[in-house]
Coordinates of C-alpha atoms and ligand atoms in Angstrom, one line a residue:
Chain A
M1 CA 45.1 16.3 37.9
T2 CA 44.9 18.3 34.7
E3 CA 43.3 21.0 36.7
T4 CA 46.3 21.5 38.9
M5 CA 48.6 21.5 35.9
T6 CA 47.0 24.3 34.0
S7 CA 46.4 26.6 37.0
P8 CA 48.6 26.0 40.0
S9 CA 46.2 25.7 42.9
G10 CA 47.3 28.3 45.4
T11 CA 48.2 26.7 48.7
G12 CA 51.0 29.0 49.8
P13 CA 50.7 32.2 51.8
A14 CA 50.9 34.4 48.8
A15 CA 48.1 32.6 47.0
A16 CA 45.9 33.0 50.0
A17 CA 46.4 36.8 49.8
G18 CA 45.1 36.6 46.2
T19 CA 48.3 37.7 44.5
R20 CA 49.7 36.4 41.2
I21 CA 52.0 33.4 41.6
M22 CA 55.2 33.9 39.5
V23 CA 57.0 30.7 40.2
K24 CA 55.6 27.4 41.5
A25 CA 57.7 24.3 42.0
D26 CA 55.7 21.1 42.8
S27 CA 57.9 18.3 44.1
V28 CA 60.6 19.0 41.6
H29 CA 63.2 16.3 41.1
K30 CA 66.4 16.6 39.2
S31 CA 69.3 14.1 38.9
Y32 CA 72.4 13.8 36.9
G33 CA 72.8 10.1 36.3
Q34 CA 72.9 8.5 39.7
L35 CA 73.3 11.8 41.5
D36 CA 70.1 13.2 42.9
V37 CA 70.5 17.0 43.0
L38 CA 67.0 18.1 43.7
K39 CA 64.9 15.8 45.8
G40 CA 61.4 17.1 45.7
I41 CA 61.4 20.9 45.9
D42 CA 58.1 22.7 46.7
L43 CA 58.3 26.4 46.4
E44 CA 55.9 29.3 45.6
I45 CA 57.1 32.8 44.8
A46 CA 54.6 35.6 44.4
A47 CA 54.8 38.4 41.8
G48 CA 57.0 41.2 43.2
E49 CA 58.6 39.0 45.8
V50 CA 62.3 38.9 46.3
V51 CA 63.6 35.5 47.4
C52 CA 67.2 34.7 48.4
L53 CA 68.4 31.1 48.0
I54 CA 71.2 30.2 50.4
G55 CA 72.9 27.0 51.3
P56 CA 76.2 25.1 51.3
S57 CA 78.1 24.4 48.0
G58 CA 76.5 21.6 46.0
S59 CA 73.2 21.9 47.7
G60 CA 71.4 22.4 44.4
K61 CA 70.8 26.2 44.4
S62 CA 72.1 26.8 40.9
T63 CA 70.3 23.7 39.6
L64 CA 67.0 24.9 41.0
L65 CA 67.5 28.3 39.5
R66 CA 68.3 26.8 36.1
C67 CA 65.2 24.5 36.2
I68 CA 63.1 27.7 36.5
N69 CA 64.1 28.9 33.1
H70 CA 64.5 25.3 31.7
L71 CA 68.3 25.6 31.1
E72 CA 68.0 22.2 32.9
G73 CA 65.1 19.8 32.3
I74 CA 63.6 18.2 35.4
N75 CA 63.1 14.5 36.0
G76 CA 60.0 14.6 38.2
G77 CA 57.4 17.0 39.5
R78 CA 56.3 20.1 37.8
M79 CA 57.4 23.7 37.5
W80 CA 55.3 26.7 36.6
V81 CA 56.3 30.2 35.7
D82 CA 53.5 32.8 35.6
G83 CA 50.8 30.1 35.4
K84 CA 52.5 28.2 32.5
V85 CA 54.2 24.8 32.8
V86 CA 57.9 25.2 32.1
G87 CA 59.2 23.2 29.1
Y88 CA 55.9 21.4 28.2
D89 CA 52.8 22.0 26.3
I90 CA 49.5 20.6 27.6
K91 CA 47.4 18.9 24.9
G92 CA 44.4 17.1 26.4
T93 CA 45.7 15.0 29.2
K94 CA 49.3 14.8 27.8
L95 CA 52.3 17.0 28.5
H96 CA 54.3 17.3 25.3
E97 CA 57.9 18.3 25.7
Q98 CA 58.6 21.6 23.9
K99 CA 61.0 21.9 21.1
H100 CA 64.1 23.9 21.7
N101 CA 62.9 27.0 19.8
D102 CA 59.7 27.1 21.8
V103 CA 61.6 26.8 25.1
C104 CA 63.7 29.7 23.9
R105 CA 60.6 31.8 23.1
N106 CA 59.2 31.2 26.6
R107 CA 62.5 32.2 28.2
T108 CA 62.1 35.8 27.0
D109 CA 60.0 36.6 30.1
I110 CA 62.8 35.4 32.4
G111 CA 66.1 37.3 32.8
M112 CA 69.1 35.6 34.1
V113 CA 72.4 37.0 35.5
F114 CA 75.4 34.7 35.8
Q115 CA 78.3 34.6 38.2
H116 CA 80.8 35.2 35.4
F117 CA 78.7 37.8 33.6
N118 CA 78.9 36.0 30.2
L119 CA 78.7 39.2 28.3
F120 CA 79.3 38.9 24.5
P121 CA 82.9 40.1 24.2
H122 CA 82.8 40.8 20.5
M123 CA 80.0 43.3 20.9
T124 CA 79.9 46.7 22.5
V125 CA 77.9 47.3 25.7
L126 CA 75.1 48.7 23.7
E127 CA 75.1 45.9 21.2
N128 CA 75.0 43.4 24.1
L129 CA 71.8 45.0 25.3
V130 CA 70.2 45.4 21.9
E131 CA 71.0 42.0 20.4
A132 CA 68.3 39.8 22.0
P133 CA 65.3 42.2 21.8
R134 CA 66.1 42.8 18.1
L135 CA 66.7 39.1 17.3
V136 CA 64.1 37.4 19.5
L137 CA 61.4 39.9 20.0
R138 CA 61.9 41.5 16.6
Q139 CA 61.6 45.0 18.0
K140 CA 62.5 48.1 16.1
K141 CA 66.1 49.2 16.5
S142 CA 65.3 52.8 17.5
Q143 CA 62.9 51.6 20.1
V144 CA 65.3 49.0 21.6
T145 CA 68.3 51.4 21.5
A146 CA 66.3 54.1 23.4
R147 CA 65.4 51.5 26.0
A148 CA 68.9 50.2 26.3
L149 CA 70.3 53.7 26.9
R150 CA 67.8 54.3 29.6
L151 CA 68.7 51.1 31.3
L152 CA 72.4 51.9 31.0
E153 CA 71.7 55.2 32.7
R154 CA 69.8 53.3 35.4
V155 CA 72.8 51.1 36.2
G156 CA 75.1 54.1 36.1
L157 CA 76.9 53.2 32.9
A158 CA 75.5 55.6 30.3
D159 CA 79.0 56.7 29.3
K160 CA 80.1 53.1 28.6
A161 CA 77.6 52.3 25.8
G162 CA 80.4 52.2 23.2
S163 CA 82.9 50.2 25.2
Y164 CA 83.7 46.5 24.9
P165 CA 83.2 44.3 27.9
R166 CA 86.9 43.7 28.4
Q167 CA 87.4 47.4 28.9
L168 CA 85.2 47.4 32.0
S169 CA 85.7 46.4 35.6
G170 CA 84.0 43.3 36.9
G171 CA 81.4 45.3 38.7
Q172 CA 80.7 47.3 35.6
Q173 CA 80.4 44.1 33.5
Q174 CA 77.9 42.7 36.0
R175 CA 75.8 45.8 35.9
V176 CA 75.8 45.6 32.1
A177 CA 74.7 42.0 32.4
I178 CA 71.8 43.0 34.6
A179 CA 70.9 45.8 32.1
R180 CA 71.1 43.2 29.2
A181 CA 68.6 40.9 31.0
L182 CA 66.3 43.8 31.8
C183 CA 66.3 45.0 28.2
M184 CA 64.1 42.0 27.4
E185 CA 61.6 43.5 29.8
P186 CA 61.3 40.2 31.8
K187 CA 58.7 39.5 34.5
L188 CA 61.1 37.5 36.6
M189 CA 64.8 37.9 37.2
L190 CA 67.1 35.0 38.3
F191 CA 70.6 35.8 39.8
D192 CA 73.2 33.1 40.3
E193 CA 75.8 34.4 42.8
P194 CA 76.0 37.7 40.9
T195 CA 78.8 39.1 43.2
S196 CA 80.9 36.0 43.8
A197 CA 83.4 36.7 41.1
L198 CA 83.9 40.3 42.1
D199 CA 86.6 42.0 44.2
P200 CA 85.1 43.0 47.5
E201 CA 85.1 46.7 46.8
L202 CA 83.0 46.1 43.6
V203 CA 80.3 44.1 45.3
G204 CA 78.5 47.1 46.6
E205 CA 77.8 48.8 43.3
V206 CA 76.1 45.6 41.9
L207 CA 74.1 45.0 45.1
K208 CA 72.9 48.6 44.9
V209 CA 71.6 48.1 41.4
M210 CA 69.8 44.9 42.5
K211 CA 68.3 46.7 45.5
D212 CA 66.9 49.4 43.2
L213 CA 65.5 46.7 41.0
A214 CA 63.9 45.0 44.0
Q215 CA 62.3 48.3 45.1
S216 CA 60.9 48.8 41.6
G217 CA 58.7 45.7 42.2
M218 CA 60.6 43.1 40.1
T219 CA 60.2 39.5 41.1
M220 CA 63.6 38.2 41.9
V221 CA 65.2 34.9 42.8
V222 CA 68.7 35.4 44.0
V223 CA 71.3 32.8 44.9
T224 CA 73.8 34.6 47.1
H225 CA 76.2 34.4 50.0
E226 CA 75.7 38.1 50.8
M227 CA 73.8 37.7 54.1
N228 CA 73.5 41.5 54.5
F229 CA 71.8 41.8 51.2
A230 CA 69.5 39.0 52.0
R231 CA 68.6 40.6 55.3
D232 CA 68.1 44.1 53.9
V233 CA 66.4 43.3 50.6
A234 CA 64.8 39.9 50.5
D235 CA 61.2 39.3 51.5
R236 CA 62.0 35.7 52.1
V237 CA 65.1 33.5 52.5
V238 CA 65.1 29.9 51.5
F239 CA 67.8 27.6 53.0
M240 CA 68.7 24.6 50.9
A241 CA 70.8 21.6 51.8
D242 CA 71.4 18.3 50.0
G243 CA 68.7 19.0 47.4
N244 CA 66.0 19.8 49.9
I245 CA 64.5 23.0 51.2
V246 CA 65.4 22.8 54.9
E247 CA 63.9 26.0 56.2
Q248 CA 62.4 29.2 54.8
G249 CA 60.9 32.3 56.3
P250 CA 61.1 36.1 56.4
A251 CA 64.7 37.3 55.9
A252 CA 65.3 38.8 59.3
Q253 CA 63.7 35.9 61.1
L254 CA 65.5 33.2 59.3
I255 CA 68.9 34.8 59.5
T256 CA 68.8 36.0 63.1
N257 CA 66.7 33.2 64.6
P258 CA 67.0 30.0 62.5
Q259 CA 65.1 27.0 63.8
N260 CA 66.8 24.1 62.1
E261 CA 70.2 22.9 63.3
R262 CA 71.6 22.7 59.8
T263 CA 70.6 26.3 59.1
R264 CA 72.2 27.4 62.3
S265 CA 75.5 25.7 61.6
F266 CA 75.5 27.1 58.0
L267 CA 74.8 30.6 59.1
A268 CA 77.5 30.4 61.8
S269 CA 80.0 29.5 59.1
V270 CA 79.2 32.3 56.7
L271 CA 78.3 35.2 59.1
Chain B
M1 CA 157.5 45.8 40.0
S2 CA 156.0 46.5 43.3
A3 CA 153.9 43.5 44.1
T4 CA 152.4 45.4 47.0
A5 CA 151.0 48.1 44.8
V6 CA 147.4 48.7 45.7
K7 CA 144.9 50.1 43.3
V8 CA 143.4 53.1 44.9
E9 CA 139.7 53.4 44.0
P10 CA 138.6 57.0 43.7
Q11 CA 136.4 57.9 46.6
R12 CA 132.7 57.9 45.7
T13 CA 130.3 59.8 47.9
S14 CA 127.0 59.7 46.0
P15 CA 125.6 57.2 43.5
D16 CA 125.1 59.7 40.7
Q17 CA 128.9 60.0 40.4
Y18 CA 129.0 56.6 38.7
T19 CA 128.7 56.4 34.9
T20 CA 126.8 53.5 33.5
V21 CA 128.3 51.2 30.9
K22 CA 125.9 49.4 28.5
A23 CA 126.2 45.6 28.4
R24 CA 128.0 44.4 25.2
Y25 CA 127.0 41.4 23.1
P26 CA 129.8 40.6 20.8
G27 CA 128.1 37.3 19.8
R28 CA 125.4 39.2 18.1
W29 CA 127.9 40.9 15.8
V30 CA 129.7 37.7 15.0
S31 CA 126.5 35.9 14.1
A32 CA 125.3 38.8 11.9
V33 CA 128.6 38.9 10.0
V34 CA 128.6 35.1 9.4
I35 CA 125.0 35.2 8.1
L36 CA 125.6 38.2 5.9
G37 CA 128.8 36.6 4.5
V38 CA 127.2 33.2 3.7
G39 CA 124.1 34.9 2.3
G40 CA 126.3 37.2 0.1
L41 CA 128.2 34.2 -1.3
A42 CA 125.0 32.4 -2.1
L43 CA 123.5 35.4 -3.9
Q44 CA 126.7 36.0 -5.8
S45 CA 126.7 32.4 -7.1
V46 CA 123.0 32.7 -8.1
F47 CA 123.5 35.9 -10.0
T48 CA 126.8 35.0 -11.7
N49 CA 125.9 31.5 -12.8
P50 CA 124.7 32.0 -16.4
R51 CA 122.7 28.7 -16.3
F52 CA 120.1 30.4 -14.1
G53 CA 119.1 32.3 -17.3
W54 CA 118.1 35.5 -15.7
E55 CA 117.6 37.1 -19.1
T56 CA 115.1 34.4 -20.0
V57 CA 113.4 34.9 -16.6
G58 CA 113.0 38.6 -17.4
K59 CA 111.7 37.8 -20.9
Y60 CA 108.9 35.5 -19.6
I61 CA 108.0 37.1 -16.2
R62 CA 105.2 39.1 -17.8
D63 CA 104.4 36.8 -20.7
V64 CA 100.7 36.7 -21.5
S65 CA 100.2 33.0 -20.9
I66 CA 102.1 33.3 -17.5
V67 CA 99.8 36.2 -16.4
N68 CA 96.8 34.3 -17.5
G69 CA 98.1 31.3 -15.5
I70 CA 98.3 33.5 -12.4
G71 CA 94.7 34.6 -13.0
I72 CA 93.6 31.0 -13.1
T73 CA 95.7 30.1 -10.0
L74 CA 94.1 33.0 -8.1
M75 CA 90.6 32.1 -9.2
L76 CA 91.1 28.4 -8.3
T77 CA 92.4 29.4 -4.9
A78 CA 89.5 31.8 -4.2
V79 CA 86.8 29.4 -5.4
C80 CA 88.2 26.4 -3.7
M81 CA 88.7 28.2 -0.4
V82 CA 85.2 29.5 -0.5
I83 CA 83.9 26.0 -1.1
G84 CA 86.2 24.8 1.7
V85 CA 85.1 27.3 4.2
V86 CA 81.4 26.9 3.6
L87 CA 81.7 23.1 3.6
G88 CA 83.9 23.3 6.7
V89 CA 81.4 25.3 8.7
V90 CA 78.6 22.9 7.7
L91 CA 80.7 19.9 8.5
A92 CA 81.8 21.4 11.8
V93 CA 78.3 22.1 12.9
M94 CA 77.3 18.6 11.8
R95 CA 80.1 17.1 13.9
L96 CA 78.6 18.9 17.0
S97 CA 75.1 17.9 16.2
L98 CA 73.0 16.0 18.7
N99 CA 72.0 13.5 16.0
P100 CA 74.5 10.6 15.9
V101 CA 73.8 9.8 12.3
V102 CA 74.6 13.4 11.2
R103 CA 77.7 13.4 13.4
T104 CA 79.0 10.1 12.0
A105 CA 78.4 11.2 8.4
A106 CA 80.4 14.3 8.9
F107 CA 83.2 12.3 10.6
G108 CA 83.2 9.8 7.7
Y109 CA 83.5 12.6 5.2
V110 CA 86.4 14.2 7.0
N111 CA 88.1 10.8 7.4
F112 CA 87.7 9.9 3.8
F113 CA 89.0 13.2 2.3
R114 CA 91.9 13.5 4.8
G115 CA 92.8 9.9 4.3
T116 CA 93.5 10.0 0.6
P117 CA 96.1 12.1 -1.2
V118 CA 94.6 15.1 -2.9
L119 CA 96.5 14.2 -6.1
V120 CA 94.6 10.9 -6.2
Q121 CA 91.3 12.7 -5.6
L122 CA 92.0 15.1 -8.5
L123 CA 92.8 12.2 -10.9
F124 CA 89.7 10.4 -9.6
W125 CA 87.4 13.4 -10.4
Y126 CA 89.1 13.9 -13.7
N127 CA 88.2 10.3 -14.6
L128 CA 84.7 10.3 -13.2
A129 CA 83.3 9.8 -16.7
A130 CA 84.8 6.3 -16.6
L131 CA 82.6 5.5 -13.6
Y132 CA 79.5 7.3 -14.6
P133 CA 79.4 8.0 -18.4
T134 CA 76.1 9.8 -17.9
I135 CA 74.9 11.8 -15.0
S136 CA 71.2 12.1 -14.2
F137 CA 71.3 13.4 -10.6
G138 CA 68.6 10.8 -10.0
I139 CA 66.1 12.9 -11.9
P140 CA 64.3 11.0 -14.7
G141 CA 64.7 12.5 -18.1
V142 CA 68.0 14.2 -17.2
N143 CA 70.9 12.6 -19.1
L144 CA 74.1 14.6 -19.2
D145 CA 77.3 13.4 -20.7
A146 CA 79.9 13.2 -17.9
N147 CA 82.7 14.0 -20.3
Q148 CA 81.1 17.3 -21.1
I149 CA 80.4 18.3 -17.5
I150 CA 83.6 17.1 -15.8
T151 CA 86.0 19.5 -17.6
P152 CA 89.5 19.6 -16.2
M153 CA 88.6 22.9 -14.5
F154 CA 85.5 21.4 -12.9
A155 CA 87.4 18.4 -11.7
A156 CA 90.1 20.7 -10.2
I157 CA 87.5 22.8 -8.3
L158 CA 85.7 19.7 -7.1
G159 CA 88.8 17.9 -6.0
L160 CA 90.5 20.8 -4.2
G161 CA 87.3 22.3 -2.8
L162 CA 85.9 19.0 -1.3
N163 CA 89.3 18.2 0.1
Q164 CA 89.7 21.6 1.6
G165 CA 86.3 21.3 3.3
A166 CA 87.5 18.4 5.3
Y167 CA 90.5 20.3 6.6
M168 CA 88.5 23.5 7.2
S169 CA 85.9 21.6 9.2
E170 CA 88.6 20.6 11.8
I171 CA 89.7 24.3 12.0
V172 CA 86.2 25.6 12.4
R173 CA 85.3 22.9 15.0
A174 CA 88.3 23.9 17.1
G175 CA 87.2 27.5 16.8
I176 CA 83.7 26.7 18.0
L177 CA 84.9 24.6 20.9
S178 CA 87.2 27.4 22.0
V179 CA 84.3 29.6 22.8
D180 CA 83.3 29.5 26.5
H181 CA 80.2 27.5 27.1
G182 CA 78.8 30.4 29.2
Q183 CA 78.3 32.3 25.9
A184 CA 75.8 29.8 24.5
E185 CA 74.1 29.6 27.9
A186 CA 73.8 33.4 28.2
A187 CA 72.3 33.5 24.7
G188 CA 69.9 30.7 25.5
A189 CA 68.8 32.4 28.7
L190 CA 68.0 35.5 26.6
G191 CA 65.8 33.4 24.4
I192 CA 68.2 33.4 21.3
N193 CA 67.7 30.1 19.5
R194 CA 70.5 27.7 18.5
F195 CA 70.8 28.9 14.9
H196 CA 71.1 32.5 15.9
T197 CA 73.4 31.7 18.8
M198 CA 75.8 29.9 16.4
R199 CA 75.7 32.7 13.8
R200 CA 75.7 35.8 16.0
I201 CA 77.4 34.7 19.2
I202 CA 79.6 31.6 18.7
L203 CA 81.0 31.9 15.2
P204 CA 82.1 35.5 15.4
Q205 CA 84.1 34.7 18.6
A206 CA 85.4 31.5 17.0
M207 CA 86.8 33.6 14.2
K208 CA 89.8 34.6 16.3
V209 CA 90.8 31.0 16.4
I210 CA 89.7 30.2 12.9
I211 CA 91.3 33.0 10.9
P212 CA 95.1 32.4 11.5
P213 CA 95.1 28.7 10.3
T214 CA 92.7 29.6 7.5
G215 CA 95.2 32.2 6.3
N216 CA 97.8 29.4 6.3
E217 CA 95.4 27.1 4.5
T218 CA 94.8 29.8 1.8
I219 CA 98.5 30.1 1.2
G220 CA 98.8 26.3 1.2
M221 CA 95.9 26.1 -1.3
L222 CA 97.6 28.6 -3.6
K223 CA 100.6 26.3 -3.9
T224 CA 98.5 23.1 -4.0
T225 CA 96.7 24.4 -7.1
A226 CA 100.0 23.6 -8.9
L227 CA 98.9 20.0 -8.6
V228 CA 96.1 20.5 -11.1
S229 CA 98.8 20.8 -13.8
V230 CA 98.6 17.0 -14.0
I231 CA 95.0 17.3 -15.3
S232 CA 96.2 20.0 -17.7
V233 CA 94.4 23.0 -16.2
P234 CA 96.4 26.0 -17.5
E235 CA 97.3 27.6 -14.1
L236 CA 100.7 29.2 -13.3
L237 CA 102.8 26.0 -13.3
Y238 CA 101.2 24.4 -16.3
S239 CA 101.6 27.6 -18.3
S240 CA 105.3 27.6 -17.5
Q241 CA 105.5 23.9 -18.4
I242 CA 103.9 24.6 -21.8
I243 CA 106.5 27.2 -22.5
Y244 CA 109.6 25.2 -21.5
A245 CA 108.2 22.1 -23.3
R246 CA 108.7 24.2 -26.4
T247 CA 111.9 26.1 -25.6
F248 CA 113.6 23.7 -23.2
E249 CA 114.4 26.7 -20.8
T250 CA 113.2 24.6 -17.9
V251 CA 115.0 26.2 -15.0
P252 CA 114.3 29.9 -15.9
L253 CA 110.6 29.2 -16.3
L254 CA 110.4 27.3 -13.0
I255 CA 112.0 30.4 -11.5
V256 CA 109.4 32.6 -13.2
A257 CA 106.6 30.5 -11.6
S258 CA 108.4 30.5 -8.2
L259 CA 108.8 34.2 -8.2
W260 CA 105.1 34.7 -8.9
Y261 CA 104.1 32.2 -6.2
I262 CA 106.3 34.2 -3.7
V263 CA 104.8 37.5 -4.7
V264 CA 101.3 36.3 -4.3
T265 CA 101.8 34.5 -1.0
S266 CA 103.5 37.6 0.4
V267 CA 100.5 39.7 -0.6
L268 CA 98.2 37.2 1.0
S269 CA 100.2 37.3 4.2
V270 CA 99.7 41.0 4.5
G271 CA 96.0 40.5 4.0
Q272 CA 96.0 37.8 6.7
Y273 CA 97.6 40.2 9.1
Y274 CA 94.9 42.8 8.8
L275 CA 92.1 40.2 8.9
E276 CA 93.5 38.8 12.1
R277 CA 93.6 42.2 13.6
R278 CA 90.0 42.9 12.7
Y279 CA 88.8 39.8 14.4
A280 CA 90.8 40.4 17.5
K281 CA 88.0 43.0 18.3
G282 CA 87.0 42.8 21.9
G283 CA 89.7 40.2 22.5
Q284 CA 92.2 42.7 23.9
R285 CA 91.6 45.9 25.7
S286 CA 93.0 47.8 22.7
L287 CA 94.0 46.7 19.2
P288 CA 97.7 46.1 18.6
M289 CA 99.4 48.7 16.3
T290 CA 100.0 47.9 12.6
P291 CA 103.5 48.0 11.3
W292 CA 102.7 51.3 9.7
Q293 CA 101.5 52.8 13.0
K294 CA 104.6 51.5 14.7
L295 CA 106.8 53.1 12.0
A296 CA 104.9 56.4 12.3
L297 CA 105.3 56.3 16.0
F298 CA 109.0 55.6 15.7
F299 CA 109.6 58.6 13.4
N300 CA 107.3 60.8 15.5
T301 CA 109.2 60.0 18.7
H302 CA 112.7 59.9 17.3
A303 CA 112.5 63.0 15.0
P304 CA 114.3 65.7 17.0
L305 CA 112.2 68.6 15.9
N306 CA 108.6 67.5 16.2
T307 CA 108.4 65.3 19.3
D308 CA 105.4 67.2 20.4
R309 CA 103.4 66.0 17.3
L310 CA 102.5 62.8 19.0
A311 CA 101.2 64.5 22.1
R312 CA 99.1 66.8 20.0
K313 CA 97.6 63.9 18.1
G314 CA 96.6 62.4 21.5
G315 CA 98.7 59.3 20.9
T316 CA 99.8 57.3 23.9
R317 CA 102.7 54.9 24.4
Ligands
ATP401 N1 75.9 19.2 34.5 C1 76.1 18.5 35.6 N2 76.5 17.2 35.6 C2 76.7 16.5 36.7 N3 76.5 16.9 37.9 C3 76.2 18.2 38.1 C4 76.0 19.1 36.9 N4 75.7 20.3 37.4 C5 75.7 20.2 38.8 N5 76.0 19.0 39.2 C6 76.1 18.5 40.6 O1 74.9 18.9 41.2 C7 75.1 19.3 42.5 C8 74.5 20.6 42.8 O2 75.1 21.6 42.0 P1 74.7 23.1 42.0 O3 75.5 23.8 41.0 O4 73.2 23.2 41.9 O5 75.1 23.5 43.5 P2 75.1 24.9 44.2 O6 74.2 24.8 45.4 O7 74.8 25.9 43.2 O8 76.6 25.0 44.7 P3 77.6 26.3 44.6 O9 77.2 27.1 45.8 O10 78.9 25.7 44.7 O11 77.3 27.0 43.3 C9 76.6 19.3 42.7 O12 77.0 18.1 43.4 C10 77.2 19.2 41.3 O13 78.4 18.5 41.3
MG402 MG1 75.9 27.4 42.2

């Protein structure tokens, strides 16, 4: 039992190939009071893999994403990120819940991008990027600033370093949010409907940045309704409904040839 | 009289032949005249009634003890507001704590100090020696005479500061709650801990909501300091009272005090304006213009000869 906790025993396809497992969920349960939101999720994501989570509203996609970086605690099962149990320390045979500050420290490896960007409006774009690496990783200002400017260049916003978030379009804000998460140099990136709050003509520029990121080898978990993005970029698509994983498989296969009846009706409604 | 006379409208062929006539608002003129008239009469009576004693006002307006009184009033205001703000932030954070005991303690504090008149609190602190003749702070060997420590000034600072903390905590709490929850979440996702999230992310944004009522509170505090005259702290009002107790020129000296209160509150209002502007940073796409900038713009755009100045300076609007 302890054995499986310290090192997630690889059973999925990725583990068989001998690759590093970035995320492993083992029968993860989550409930809010009486409401069961996640009803035993088993999932394994290899390093470098891009996984899209799709499913109807309220199926628990955001909740699963938030359990991965412990923004939500789980009520049952176990979650690992890069071989470490999320939210707990193992001492002997006991799992000790981590204190809030330790949880925060462990999150530095995981970047997250929100639907509503959540940029810090009182800071310039550059300050948004530099804040956490300076404060949390205690890195030197010159070093972080140089990295931040490189990242802004990469997302096509080098000229906006001195602007405030309110002065940017939604698409630009979301690209800043991606750069802000990347500035922590994470191993894993989580995206919760990153384009849902954007005007249709701004969606493309954000998806392009995400596609570049995927091609650079970043491990990504993306909750999205953009089926074209899922088909073109994702290695795997996971379909969730009612707190369960109903079906998963290679993107092209699952989207064009779903096996499960629920997947079929969901895809029919969004495509 | 030809009842059948028909007015012949001149033929209009294109719209630019019409001349526009501005709308007229006679009511605005009437109300302006009435207000100016009534105001003028009031001023006339104030300045011609010898019992106002304007000469006496002039004599004492820069009196040494009055000026010293202003100094003490300003010092009391500043010190008590600093105590109030610091205490207010601490209490507000306590009110939002996850620990129910901490939360309840903060609530109890606020309830107690808001629930009793500040005048009563001042008298209470002033008479603390009656309750605790010696103060030891619980440290053995320490035995201080309460009458020596609780000077009128100390009682005033304690009374006004602790009371202000209760009011400020409500203002700060409203400010913290006004910040979108997504901000704390984004900070948490970046690994920023609770303390830094509060100090670097939440509080700076809460300032926009906290500053305006705090400006009001400061102006209110300036006037509330007059209460400490009852425990004979020689601030502005008490200094005036000492003089008129001697000369019986009560009304002129109350006017002296009032004039100074107005001057100082006016200066504070200007400071408040610029402070609010500073903390609006990032809140709007561009900062609103100050009155000076508006004035400069007015003269730039209305001066007939140098209308191109604005364009050269790169100004918009
Ligand atoms: N903090 C909370 N308290 C109580 N219930 C919650 C909370 N957060 C989410 N829920 C509930 O959990 C369920 C799953 O929510 P979740 O946000 O994970 O869905 P989702 O799949 O992301 O949906 P959407 O596509 O609409 O974002 C919903 O029924 C929601 O009402
Ligand atoms: Mg969601």
